[in-house]
Coordinates of C-alpha atoms in Angstrom, one line a residue:
M1 CA 190.9 62.2 305.5
D2 CA 192.8 59.9 307.7
L3 CA 191.6 56.8 309.6
S4 CA 191.3 58.6 312.9
F5 CA 189.0 61.3 311.4
L6 CA 186.8 58.7 309.8
A7 CA 186.5 56.9 313.2
I8 CA 185.5 60.1 315.0
Q9 CA 182.9 60.8 312.3
A10 CA 181.5 57.2 312.7
L11 CA 181.3 57.7 316.4
N12 CA 179.5 61.0 316.0
G13 CA 177.0 59.1 313.7
L14 CA 176.5 56.4 316.3
S15 CA 175.9 59.0 319.0
S16 CA 173.2 60.7 316.9
A17 CA 171.7 57.4 315.9
S18 CA 171.4 56.3 319.5
S19 CA 169.7 59.5 320.5
L20 CA 167.4 59.4 317.6
F21 CA 166.5 55.7 318.2
I22 CA 165.5 56.3 321.8
T23 CA 163.0 58.9 320.8
A24 CA 161.7 57.2 317.6
C25 CA 161.3 53.9 319.4
G26 CA 158.4 55.4 321.4
L27 CA 156.7 56.7 318.3
T28 CA 157.1 53.2 316.7
L29 CA 155.4 51.5 319.6
V30 CA 152.6 54.0 319.8
F31 CA 151.7 53.8 316.1
G32 CA 152.1 50.0 316.1
V33 CA 149.4 49.6 318.7
T34 CA 147.1 52.6 318.5
R35 CA 147.6 53.5 314.7
I36 CA 147.8 57.2 315.8
V37 CA 150.3 59.3 313.9
N38 CA 151.3 61.2 317.0
F39 CA 152.5 64.7 316.1
A40 CA 152.7 65.5 319.8
H41 CA 155.6 63.0 320.2
G42 CA 158.1 65.8 319.5
S43 CA 156.4 68.0 322.1
L44 CA 157.0 65.2 324.7
Y45 CA 160.6 65.1 323.7
M46 CA 160.8 68.9 324.2
I47 CA 159.1 68.7 327.6
G48 CA 161.6 66.0 328.7
A49 CA 164.5 68.3 327.7
Y50 CA 163.1 71.3 329.6
T51 CA 162.2 69.2 332.6
A52 CA 165.7 67.7 332.8
A53 CA 167.4 71.1 332.3
T54 CA 165.4 72.5 335.2
L55 CA 165.4 69.5 337.6
I56 CA 169.0 68.2 337.3
P57 CA 170.7 71.5 338.5
R58 CA 168.6 71.4 341.6
L59 CA 169.5 67.8 342.3
L60 CA 173.1 68.5 341.8
E61 CA 172.9 71.4 344.3
W62 CA 171.6 69.0 346.8
S63 CA 174.2 66.3 346.1
Y64 CA 176.8 66.6 343.4
G65 CA 177.7 63.4 341.5
P66 CA 176.7 61.0 338.8
A67 CA 173.8 59.5 340.8
P68 CA 171.7 62.7 341.1
F69 CA 172.4 63.5 337.4
W70 CA 171.1 60.1 336.1
L71 CA 168.3 60.2 338.7
G72 CA 167.2 63.5 337.2
I73 CA 167.2 62.0 333.7
L74 CA 165.1 59.1 334.8
V75 CA 162.6 61.3 336.8
S76 CA 162.2 63.7 333.9
A77 CA 161.4 60.7 331.6
L78 CA 158.8 59.4 334.1
I79 CA 157.2 62.8 334.4
V80 CA 156.8 62.9 330.6
G81 CA 155.4 59.4 330.7
V82 CA 152.7 60.6 333.2
I83 CA 152.0 63.5 330.9
G84 CA 151.5 61.0 328.0
V85 CA 149.0 59.1 330.2
V86 CA 147.1 62.3 330.9
I87 CA 146.9 63.1 327.2
E88 CA 145.6 59.6 326.5
V89 CA 143.0 59.6 329.2
L90 CA 141.7 63.1 328.7
L91 CA 141.9 63.4 324.9
L92 CA 142.8 60.4 322.8
R93 CA 140.6 57.9 324.7
R94 CA 137.6 60.0 323.9
I95 CA 138.2 59.8 320.1
Y96 CA 139.5 56.3 319.5
T97 CA 136.3 55.5 317.6
A98 CA 136.7 58.6 315.4
P99 CA 138.6 58.3 312.1
E100 CA 142.3 58.0 312.6
L101 CA 143.0 61.3 310.8
F102 CA 140.9 63.2 313.5
Q103 CA 143.2 61.7 316.1
L104 CA 146.1 63.1 314.2
L105 CA 144.4 66.5 314.2
A106 CA 144.0 66.3 318.0
T107 CA 147.7 65.6 318.5
F108 CA 148.4 68.7 316.3
G109 CA 146.3 70.7 318.7
V110 CA 148.4 69.3 321.6
V111 CA 151.6 70.5 319.7
L112 CA 150.3 74.1 319.6
V113 CA 149.3 74.0 323.3
A114 CA 152.6 72.5 324.4
Q115 CA 154.6 75.2 322.5
D116 CA 153.0 78.0 324.4
L117 CA 152.8 76.2 327.8
V118 CA 156.6 75.5 327.6
V119 CA 157.3 79.2 327.1
Q120 CA 154.9 80.1 329.9
I121 CA 156.3 77.6 332.4
F122 CA 160.0 77.6 331.6
G123 CA 160.4 81.0 330.0
P124 CA 161.3 82.1 326.4
Q125 CA 165.1 81.7 326.9
D126 CA 167.0 78.5 325.9
I127 CA 168.1 76.5 328.9
L128 CA 171.4 74.7 328.8
G129 CA 171.7 71.9 331.3
P130 CA 174.8 70.9 333.3
R131 CA 177.4 68.6 332.0
A132 CA 177.3 65.0 333.2
P133 CA 179.5 64.5 336.3
G134 CA 182.2 62.0 335.6
L135 CA 181.9 62.5 331.9
R136 CA 183.3 65.9 331.4
A137 CA 186.8 65.1 330.3
P138 CA 187.1 63.9 326.6
V139 CA 188.7 60.6 325.8
E140 CA 191.5 60.1 323.2
I141 CA 190.7 57.8 320.3
F142 CA 193.3 57.3 317.6
G143 CA 195.0 60.5 318.7
R144 CA 191.8 62.6 318.5
R145 CA 189.7 63.8 321.4
F146 CA 186.1 62.7 321.6
P147 CA 183.5 63.7 324.3
S148 CA 183.0 61.0 326.8
Y149 CA 179.3 61.8 327.2
E150 CA 178.9 61.0 323.5
L151 CA 180.2 57.5 324.3
A152 CA 177.6 57.2 327.0
L153 CA 174.9 58.1 324.5
I154 CA 176.2 55.4 322.1
A155 CA 175.8 52.9 324.9
A156 CA 172.3 54.2 325.8
G157 CA 170.8 53.1 322.5
P158 CA 171.5 49.4 322.8
I159 CA 170.5 49.5 326.5
V160 CA 167.1 51.0 325.6
L161 CA 166.8 48.4 322.8
G162 CA 167.4 45.6 325.3
F163 CA 165.0 47.2 327.8
V164 CA 162.2 47.3 325.1
W165 CA 163.0 43.8 323.9
F166 CA 162.6 42.5 327.4
I167 CA 159.3 44.2 327.8
L168 CA 158.0 42.9 324.5
R169 CA 159.3 39.3 324.8
R170 CA 159.3 38.6 328.6
T171 CA 156.2 40.3 329.9
R172 CA 152.5 39.7 329.5
F173 CA 152.0 43.4 328.6
G174 CA 154.6 43.0 325.9
V175 CA 152.9 40.0 324.4
R176 CA 149.6 41.8 324.2
L177 CA 151.4 44.9 322.8
R178 CA 153.0 42.8 320.0
A179 CA 149.7 41.1 319.3
A180 CA 147.9 44.5 319.0
T181 CA 150.6 45.6 316.6
Q182 CA 149.8 42.8 314.3
D183 CA 146.0 42.6 314.7
R184 CA 144.3 45.1 317.0
E185 CA 140.8 43.9 316.2
M186 CA 141.6 40.3 317.1
V187 CA 143.1 41.4 320.4
A188 CA 139.9 43.2 321.3
A189 CA 137.8 40.2 320.3
L190 CA 139.9 38.0 322.7
G191 CA 138.7 40.2 325.6
V192 CA 141.9 42.2 326.2
N193 CA 141.3 45.5 327.9
Q194 CA 142.2 47.9 325.1
A195 CA 141.9 51.0 327.2
L196 CA 144.5 49.8 329.7
L197 CA 146.7 48.5 326.8
F198 CA 146.6 51.9 325.0
T199 CA 147.3 53.7 328.3
G200 CA 150.3 51.6 329.0
T201 CA 151.6 52.0 325.4
L202 CA 151.2 55.8 325.6
F203 CA 153.1 55.8 328.9
L204 CA 155.9 53.8 327.4
G205 CA 156.1 55.9 324.2
A206 CA 156.0 59.1 326.2
F207 CA 158.6 57.8 328.6
L208 CA 161.0 57.1 325.8
A209 CA 160.3 60.5 324.2
G210 CA 161.1 62.2 327.5
L211 CA 164.2 60.1 328.0
G212 CA 165.4 61.0 324.5
G213 CA 164.9 64.7 325.3
A214 CA 166.4 64.5 328.8
L215 CA 169.6 62.9 327.4
Q216 CA 170.2 65.8 325.1
V217 CA 170.5 68.3 328.0
P218 CA 174.3 68.2 328.4
R219 CA 174.9 68.7 324.6
V220 CA 171.9 70.8 323.4
A221 CA 170.1 73.7 325.0
A222 CA 166.4 73.1 325.6
N223 CA 164.5 75.3 323.2
N224 CA 160.9 75.7 322.0
G225 CA 161.7 74.7 318.5
M226 CA 163.2 71.3 319.2
D227 CA 159.8 69.5 319.0
L228 CA 159.4 70.2 315.2
S229 CA 163.1 69.5 314.5
I230 CA 162.9 66.0 315.9
I231 CA 159.5 64.8 314.9
A232 CA 160.3 64.7 311.1
E233 CA 163.4 62.5 311.7
C234 CA 161.4 60.3 314.1
F235 CA 158.8 59.7 311.4
V236 CA 161.5 58.9 308.9
V237 CA 163.1 56.3 311.3
T238 CA 159.7 54.8 312.0
V239 CA 158.7 54.5 308.3
V240 CA 162.1 53.3 307.0
G241 CA 162.4 50.7 309.7
G242 CA 158.8 49.5 309.2
M243 CA 155.8 50.8 311.2
G244 CA 155.7 49.0 314.5
S245 CA 159.1 47.3 314.1
V246 CA 161.5 48.2 317.0
P247 CA 164.5 46.4 315.4
G248 CA 163.7 48.2 312.1
A249 CA 163.7 51.5 313.9
F250 CA 167.1 50.7 315.4
L251 CA 168.6 49.8 312.1
A252 CA 167.1 52.8 310.4
A253 CA 168.5 55.1 313.1
L254 CA 172.0 53.7 312.6
I255 CA 171.7 54.2 308.8
I256 CA 170.5 57.8 309.2
G257 CA 173.1 58.6 311.8
Q258 CA 176.0 57.5 309.5
L259 CA 174.4 59.2 306.5
Q260 CA 174.3 62.5 308.4
A261 CA 177.8 62.1 309.8
F262 CA 179.4 61.4 306.4
G263 CA 176.9 63.1 304.1
I264 CA 177.8 66.5 305.4
L265 CA 181.4 65.8 304.3
L266 CA 180.6 64.4 300.8
F267 CA 177.5 66.5 300.0
P268 CA 177.5 69.5 302.3
K269 CA 174.4 71.0 300.5
S270 CA 172.4 67.9 300.9
T271 CA 172.0 68.0 304.7
L272 CA 168.4 69.1 304.6
V273 CA 167.3 66.4 302.1
I274 CA 169.5 63.3 302.7
V275 CA 167.2 61.8 305.4
F276 CA 164.1 62.1 303.2
L277 CA 165.9 60.8 300.2
L278 CA 166.7 57.7 302.2
M279 CA 163.0 57.3 303.0
A280 CA 162.0 57.8 299.4
V281 CA 164.5 55.3 298.1
T282 CA 163.6 52.7 300.8
L283 CA 159.9 52.9 300.1
A284 CA 160.5 52.7 296.4
I285 CA 162.4 49.4 296.9
R286 CA 160.5 48.1 300.0
P287 CA 157.0 49.7 300.1
N288 CA 156.5 48.5 303.8
G289 CA 159.9 49.6 305.1
L290 CA 162.8 47.4 306.1
F291 CA 161.0 45.1 308.5
G292 CA 157.4 46.4 308.2
R293 CA 154.4 44.3 307.3
P294 CA 151.6 45.2 304.8
E295 CA 148.9 47.2 306.4
N296 CA 145.5 45.6 306.8
I297 CA 143.4 48.1 304.9
S298 CA 139.8 47.3 304.3
G299 CA 136.6 49.1 303.4
A300 CA 135.6 49.2 307.1
H301 CA 138.4 51.6 307.7
A302 CA 137.8 53.8 304.7
V303 CA 136.6 57.3 305.7
G304 CA 135.5 59.8 303.2
I305 CA 132.7 61.0 300.9
S306 CA 130.0 58.4 300.7
S307 CA 130.1 55.9 297.8
H308 CA 126.3 55.3 297.9
T309 CA 124.5 58.7 298.1
P310 CA 125.1 61.2 295.3
H311 CA 125.9 64.7 296.6
R312 CA 123.7 67.1 294.7
Y313 CA 123.4 70.7 295.7
S314 CA 120.9 73.0 294.0
A315 CA 122.2 75.3 291.4
S316 CA 120.2 78.1 293.0
A317 CA 121.9 77.7 296.4
T318 CA 125.3 77.8 294.7
G319 CA 124.3 80.8 292.7
V320 CA 123.1 82.7 295.8
L321 CA 126.4 81.9 297.6
L322 CA 128.5 83.1 294.7
A323 CA 126.3 86.3 294.4
L324 CA 126.8 87.0 298.1
L325 CA 130.6 86.5 297.8
A326 CA 130.7 88.7 294.7
A327 CA 128.8 91.4 296.6
L328 CA 131.2 91.3 299.6
P329 CA 133.3 94.3 298.3
L330 CA 130.3 96.5 298.7
V331 CA 130.3 96.2 302.5
A332 CA 133.9 95.1 303.3
D333 CA 137.0 97.2 303.8
D334 CA 140.4 96.4 302.3
Y335 CA 141.6 94.4 305.3
F336 CA 138.5 92.2 305.3
L337 CA 138.9 91.6 301.6
K338 CA 142.5 90.6 302.1
V339 CA 141.4 88.0 304.7
A340 CA 138.5 86.8 302.4
T341 CA 141.0 86.5 299.5
E342 CA 143.2 84.2 301.5
I343 CA 140.3 82.2 302.8
L344 CA 139.2 81.5 299.1
I345 CA 142.8 80.5 298.2
F346 CA 143.1 78.1 301.1
A347 CA 139.6 76.8 300.5
L348 CA 140.8 75.7 297.0
F349 CA 144.0 74.3 298.5
A350 CA 142.0 72.2 301.1
F351 CA 139.4 71.1 298.5
S352 CA 142.2 69.8 296.2
L353 CA 143.3 67.6 299.1
Q354 CA 139.7 66.4 299.5
L355 CA 139.9 64.7 296.1
L356 CA 142.9 62.7 297.4
I357 CA 141.8 61.9 300.9
G358 CA 138.0 62.1 301.0
V359 CA 137.4 60.5 297.6
G360 CA 140.5 58.4 296.9
G361 CA 141.5 57.5 300.4
L362 CA 145.1 58.7 299.6
V363 CA 146.4 60.4 302.7
S364 CA 148.9 63.1 301.9
F365 CA 151.2 64.7 304.4
G366 CA 153.1 66.6 301.7
H367 CA 150.3 68.4 299.8
A368 CA 152.3 71.7 300.3
A369 CA 154.6 70.4 297.6
F370 CA 152.1 71.2 294.9
F371 CA 151.0 74.5 296.5
G372 CA 154.6 75.6 296.7
L373 CA 155.4 74.5 293.2
G374 CA 152.4 76.6 291.9
A375 CA 153.6 79.6 293.9
Y376 CA 157.2 79.2 292.6
G377 CA 155.9 78.6 289.0
A378 CA 154.1 81.9 289.0
A379 CA 157.0 83.7 290.7
L380 CA 159.7 82.3 288.4
G381 CA 157.6 83.3 285.4
V382 CA 157.6 86.9 286.6
K383 CA 161.2 87.1 287.8
W384 CA 163.1 85.1 285.2
L385 CA 160.8 85.2 282.1
G386 CA 159.5 88.7 282.6
A387 CA 156.0 87.5 282.2
S388 CA 152.9 89.4 283.3
M389 CA 150.4 88.0 285.7
E390 CA 148.2 86.9 282.9
S391 CA 151.1 84.8 281.4
A392 CA 152.7 83.7 284.6
L393 CA 149.6 82.5 286.5
P394 CA 148.9 79.5 284.1
L395 CA 152.5 78.3 284.9
A396 CA 151.4 77.7 288.5
P397 CA 149.0 74.7 287.8
L398 CA 151.2 73.6 285.0
L399 CA 154.4 73.2 287.1
A400 CA 152.4 71.7 290.0
A401 CA 150.7 69.2 287.7
L402 CA 154.2 68.2 286.3
G403 CA 155.5 67.8 289.8
A404 CA 152.4 65.7 290.8
M405 CA 152.9 63.6 287.7
A406 CA 156.5 62.8 288.7
V407 CA 155.7 62.3 292.4
G408 CA 152.5 60.3 291.8
A409 CA 154.3 57.8 289.5
F410 CA 156.2 56.6 292.6
I411 CA 153.6 57.1 295.2
V412 CA 150.7 55.1 293.7
R413 CA 152.6 51.9 294.4
L414 CA 152.2 52.5 298.2
S415 CA 149.3 52.6 300.6
G416 CA 148.3 53.8 304.0
I417 CA 150.9 55.6 306.2
Y418 CA 153.7 54.7 303.8
L419 CA 152.0 56.6 301.0
A420 CA 151.5 59.6 303.3
M421 CA 155.1 59.6 304.4
M422 CA 156.3 59.4 300.8
T423 CA 154.4 62.6 300.0
L424 CA 156.0 64.2 303.0
A425 CA 159.4 63.1 301.7
A426 CA 158.7 64.6 298.3
A427 CA 157.6 67.9 299.9
Q428 CA 160.7 68.1 302.1
I429 CA 163.0 67.3 299.1
L430 CA 161.4 70.2 297.2
Y431 CA 161.7 72.4 300.2
A432 CA 165.4 71.7 300.4
V433 CA 165.8 72.4 296.7
A434 CA 164.0 75.8 297.1
F435 CA 166.0 76.6 300.2
Q436 CA 169.5 75.8 298.8
W437 CA 169.1 76.7 295.1
V438 CA 169.8 80.4 295.9
D439 CA 170.6 81.5 292.4
V440 CA 167.2 80.5 291.1
T441 CA 164.8 80.5 294.0
G442 CA 166.4 83.1 296.2
G443 CA 167.0 80.6 299.0
D444 CA 165.5 81.4 302.3
N445 CA 164.9 85.0 301.3
G446 CA 162.6 83.8 298.5
L447 CA 161.5 85.9 295.5
V448 CA 159.8 89.3 296.0
G449 CA 158.0 91.7 293.7
I450 CA 155.4 89.2 292.5
W451 CA 152.5 91.6 292.1
P452 CA 149.4 91.4 290.0
S453 CA 148.9 93.5 286.8
S454 CA 147.8 97.1 287.3
W455 CA 144.1 96.3 286.5
A456 CA 144.0 93.7 289.3
A457 CA 146.2 95.5 291.8
G458 CA 143.3 96.8 293.9
R459 CA 142.0 94.7 296.7
T460 CA 138.5 94.5 295.2
A461 CA 139.7 93.6 291.7
Y462 CA 142.1 90.9 293.0
Y463 CA 139.4 89.5 295.3
L464 CA 137.0 89.1 292.4
L465 CA 139.7 87.6 290.3
T466 CA 140.5 85.1 293.1
L467 CA 136.8 84.3 293.5
T468 CA 136.4 83.6 289.8
F469 CA 139.4 81.2 289.7
T470 CA 138.7 79.4 293.0
A471 CA 135.0 79.0 292.3
G472 CA 135.6 77.7 288.9
A473 CA 138.3 75.3 290.0
I474 CA 136.1 74.0 292.9
L475 CA 133.1 73.5 290.7
L476 CA 135.3 71.6 288.2
L477 CA 136.7 69.4 291.1
K478 CA 133.1 68.9 292.3
R479 CA 132.2 67.7 288.8
V480 CA 135.2 65.3 288.9
I481 CA 134.1 63.9 292.3
D482 CA 130.6 63.2 291.0
A483 CA 131.8 61.8 287.7
P484 CA 132.4 58.0 287.1
F485 CA 136.1 58.8 287.7
G486 CA 135.2 60.0 291.2
Y487 CA 133.1 56.9 291.9
S488 CA 135.9 54.7 290.7
L489 CA 138.2 56.4 293.2
R490 CA 135.6 55.7 295.9
A491 CA 135.4 52.1 295.0
M492 CA 139.2 51.7 295.2
R493 CA 139.2 53.4 298.6
D494 CA 136.5 51.1 299.9
S495 CA 137.8 47.8 298.5
Q496 CA 141.0 47.6 296.4
A497 CA 140.5 43.9 295.8
R498 CA 137.0 44.2 294.4
S499 CA 138.1 47.2 292.3
E500 CA 140.9 45.1 290.8
A501 CA 138.5 42.2 290.2
I502 CA 136.1 44.3 288.1
G503 CA 139.1 45.6 286.0
L504 CA 139.6 49.1 287.4
G505 CA 143.2 50.4 286.8
I506 CA 144.0 51.4 290.4
R507 CA 147.4 52.9 289.9
H508 CA 146.4 54.8 286.7
H509 CA 143.3 56.3 288.4
R510 CA 145.3 57.3 291.5
W511 CA 148.0 58.8 289.4
L512 CA 145.4 60.9 287.5
A513 CA 143.9 62.0 290.9
F514 CA 147.3 63.2 292.1
I515 CA 147.8 65.2 288.9
I516 CA 144.3 66.8 289.1
A517 CA 144.7 67.6 292.8
G518 CA 148.2 68.9 292.3
A519 CA 147.1 71.2 289.5
A520 CA 144.3 72.6 291.7
A521 CA 146.7 73.1 294.6
G522 CA 149.2 74.8 292.2
L523 CA 146.6 77.2 291.1
A524 CA 145.9 78.1 294.7
G525 CA 149.7 78.6 295.2
G526 CA 149.9 80.9 292.2
L527 CA 147.0 83.0 293.4
Y528 CA 148.6 83.2 296.8
A529 CA 152.0 84.3 295.4
F530 CA 150.3 87.3 293.6
S531 CA 148.2 88.1 296.7
R532 CA 151.2 88.3 299.0
G533 CA 153.7 89.6 296.5
S534 CA 156.4 87.1 297.4
V535 CA 157.2 83.4 297.8
D536 CA 159.6 81.6 300.0
P537 CA 160.4 77.9 300.9
T538 CA 158.0 77.9 303.8
L539 CA 155.2 77.4 301.3
L540 CA 156.6 73.9 300.7
G541 CA 157.2 73.2 304.4
I542 CA 155.5 70.8 306.8
P543 CA 153.4 73.5 308.5
T544 CA 151.7 74.3 305.2
S545 CA 150.8 70.7 304.6
V546 CA 149.5 70.5 308.2
D547 CA 147.3 73.6 307.6
A548 CA 145.7 71.8 304.6
L549 CA 145.0 68.7 306.6
T550 CA 143.6 70.8 309.5
M551 CA 141.3 72.7 307.3
L552 CA 140.0 69.5 305.7
L553 CA 139.5 67.7 308.9
L554 CA 138.0 70.6 310.8
G555 CA 135.3 71.0 308.1
G556 CA 134.6 67.3 307.7
I557 CA 136.3 64.8 305.4
Q558 CA 133.0 63.0 304.6
T559 CA 131.4 66.1 303.0
I560 CA 131.8 68.2 299.9
T561 CA 131.6 71.5 301.7
G562 CA 133.7 70.5 304.6
P563 CA 137.1 71.8 303.3
L564 CA 135.5 75.2 302.5
A565 CA 134.1 75.5 306.0
G566 CA 137.3 74.3 307.5
A567 CA 139.4 76.9 305.6
A568 CA 137.0 79.7 306.7
V569 CA 137.0 78.6 310.4
L570 CA 140.8 78.0 310.7
H571 CA 141.7 81.3 309.0
T572 CA 139.1 83.2 311.0
L573 CA 140.4 81.7 314.2
R574 CA 144.0 82.7 313.4
D575 CA 142.9 86.2 312.3
Q576 CA 140.9 86.7 315.5
I577 CA 143.2 85.0 318.0
M578 CA 146.7 86.1 316.9
P579 CA 146.2 89.8 317.5
L580 CA 144.7 89.2 321.0
T581 CA 147.6 87.6 322.8
A582 CA 151.2 86.4 322.4
Y583 CA 149.9 82.9 323.4
W584 CA 147.8 82.5 320.3
R585 CA 149.1 79.0 319.7
L586 CA 147.6 77.9 323.1
L587 CA 144.2 79.3 322.3
L588 CA 144.3 77.9 318.7
G589 CA 145.4 74.5 319.9
L590 CA 142.6 74.4 322.6
S591 CA 140.1 75.5 319.9
I592 CA 141.2 72.7 317.6
I593 CA 141.0 70.1 320.5
A594 CA 137.6 71.4 321.5
M595 CA 136.3 71.1 317.9
V596 CA 137.7 67.6 317.6
L597 CA 135.9 66.5 320.8
L598 CA 132.6 68.3 320.0
F599 CA 132.6 67.6 316.3
P600 CA 134.3 64.2 315.8
R601 CA 133.2 64.2 312.1
G602 CA 134.2 67.8 311.5
L603 CA 131.9 70.8 311.6
V604 CA 129.9 70.1 308.5
G605 CA 130.0 66.3 308.9
T606 CA 128.8 66.4 312.5
L607 CA 126.0 68.8 311.7
R608 CA 124.9 66.6 308.9
H609 CA 125.0 63.5 311.2
W610 CA 122.8 65.3 313.8
R611 CA 120.3 66.2 311.1
E612 CA 120.2 62.6 309.8
E613 CA 119.7 61.3 313.3
R614 CA 116.7 63.7 313.8
R615 CA 115.2 62.4 310.6

């Protein structure tokens, strides 16, 4: 590799870094002020690309030249900024008093709605925008050609950084925004209009997301998958730089851009994992990111199962429910039993997450890691060890527990959003391993032929087997939650300082919680593998983790039965809506948003709150 080649690769890295920073900067600002983990930020980026790809050709038809092109970029970003304001006013403003995780769920509903609306408005085809007038011809650098538009993108990053710096340092709005980033409660106590501040912040964040998407038009076709492809990298930039730190986001984007540019040359099989490895290493060395500050976490912000009132449910009611579920095969057909089996599996998956979030206050964005490890543990036992279902199924919770043991050892040092993002990094690293280790895992094709033994091959037999395992595991987790260990986790969630003062081993307890939750999720993954007959890397992916969070939050994070109800509701919604229309994401997203607005504590939590208010 000669010097000219290295220079071109470095420029490619700078171009990618600049584009990534522009989009991630908006996410950094929004989280810093509102504390919302905005999954819809990628959707705003996608809308900016589609809007620019549609608007700019019309402007160029009216008057060809650089001015209409850049005007189209700016107008597209402003349109997206207005869309961000609409989302804030109509949705987020109504749930600012709800737990922060419910706000995350609302933004996930917006993602689903945006995916189908984009297809409905702009069409299903990818849209390639026009090349930038005046920047079509490449330039020669060290004897090699380099696109001139990429040089413009390299310049755009520092320009946006200077623009944001001016707003933050030289305007009253910026001073208030910086103050809210450091202490939102104090800003409110000083009489600052928080609603107006949040609206302005959402406009600025959405504007930057739209600008980032619009600038991609000459180099990347606008497509309805670009929202999910960008949001993960934006989260990494925001976390590595430090939540709320714009200079940190800029430095993180530069590092990621160069790692991607040169990493593909040195480690061509590491392209899927290198970004998340960077985040994992950074958080292991600096738990708050490069320029981040420790989060102000107190018991007032802890949301979960109550620390004060024991949750006792009568044995007779539990027995009646189990009897009804056991009698289901008498009245249900094979298809209904298949759906019921999957609901039971995902109920266990969501309930295992409840131990971490609802009891321990440990938010996990990567719980699919343990579900997928369990599925692969059972599948590898069948394919490579020649084991029967009876011998392979125990490998599922075992492998997941070992994975949780390894991951938890690093994660328990962290807290808040940094802990959540570390779990996401772990899941994505495992996803990359499963995707690229073709000789063992089958790659993206996965492993097939993972069927139950002959005695459990029928729908009724496997449903009853699943009911036995899931009910037993949930009752064991319930016993853990109500045991002194569970109340110790609650105490650590509510006040870490007081827990340390009375001698509780915080890291040890949280590590054990990760192992127990991981083993339960792994059992669910093993049951799912035999139910479906195959496994693939998507079981380790971000959508699977989001499903677990959605089920938990829909049901109610403050209740024991919430995850079970959430799994039933989400799976039923999908089963009923998907066959009805091609725009099932739109209907599902609207349903999730409606439930967040109507049931801000989740279905079971809100019903319980209403009942207590009547009393």
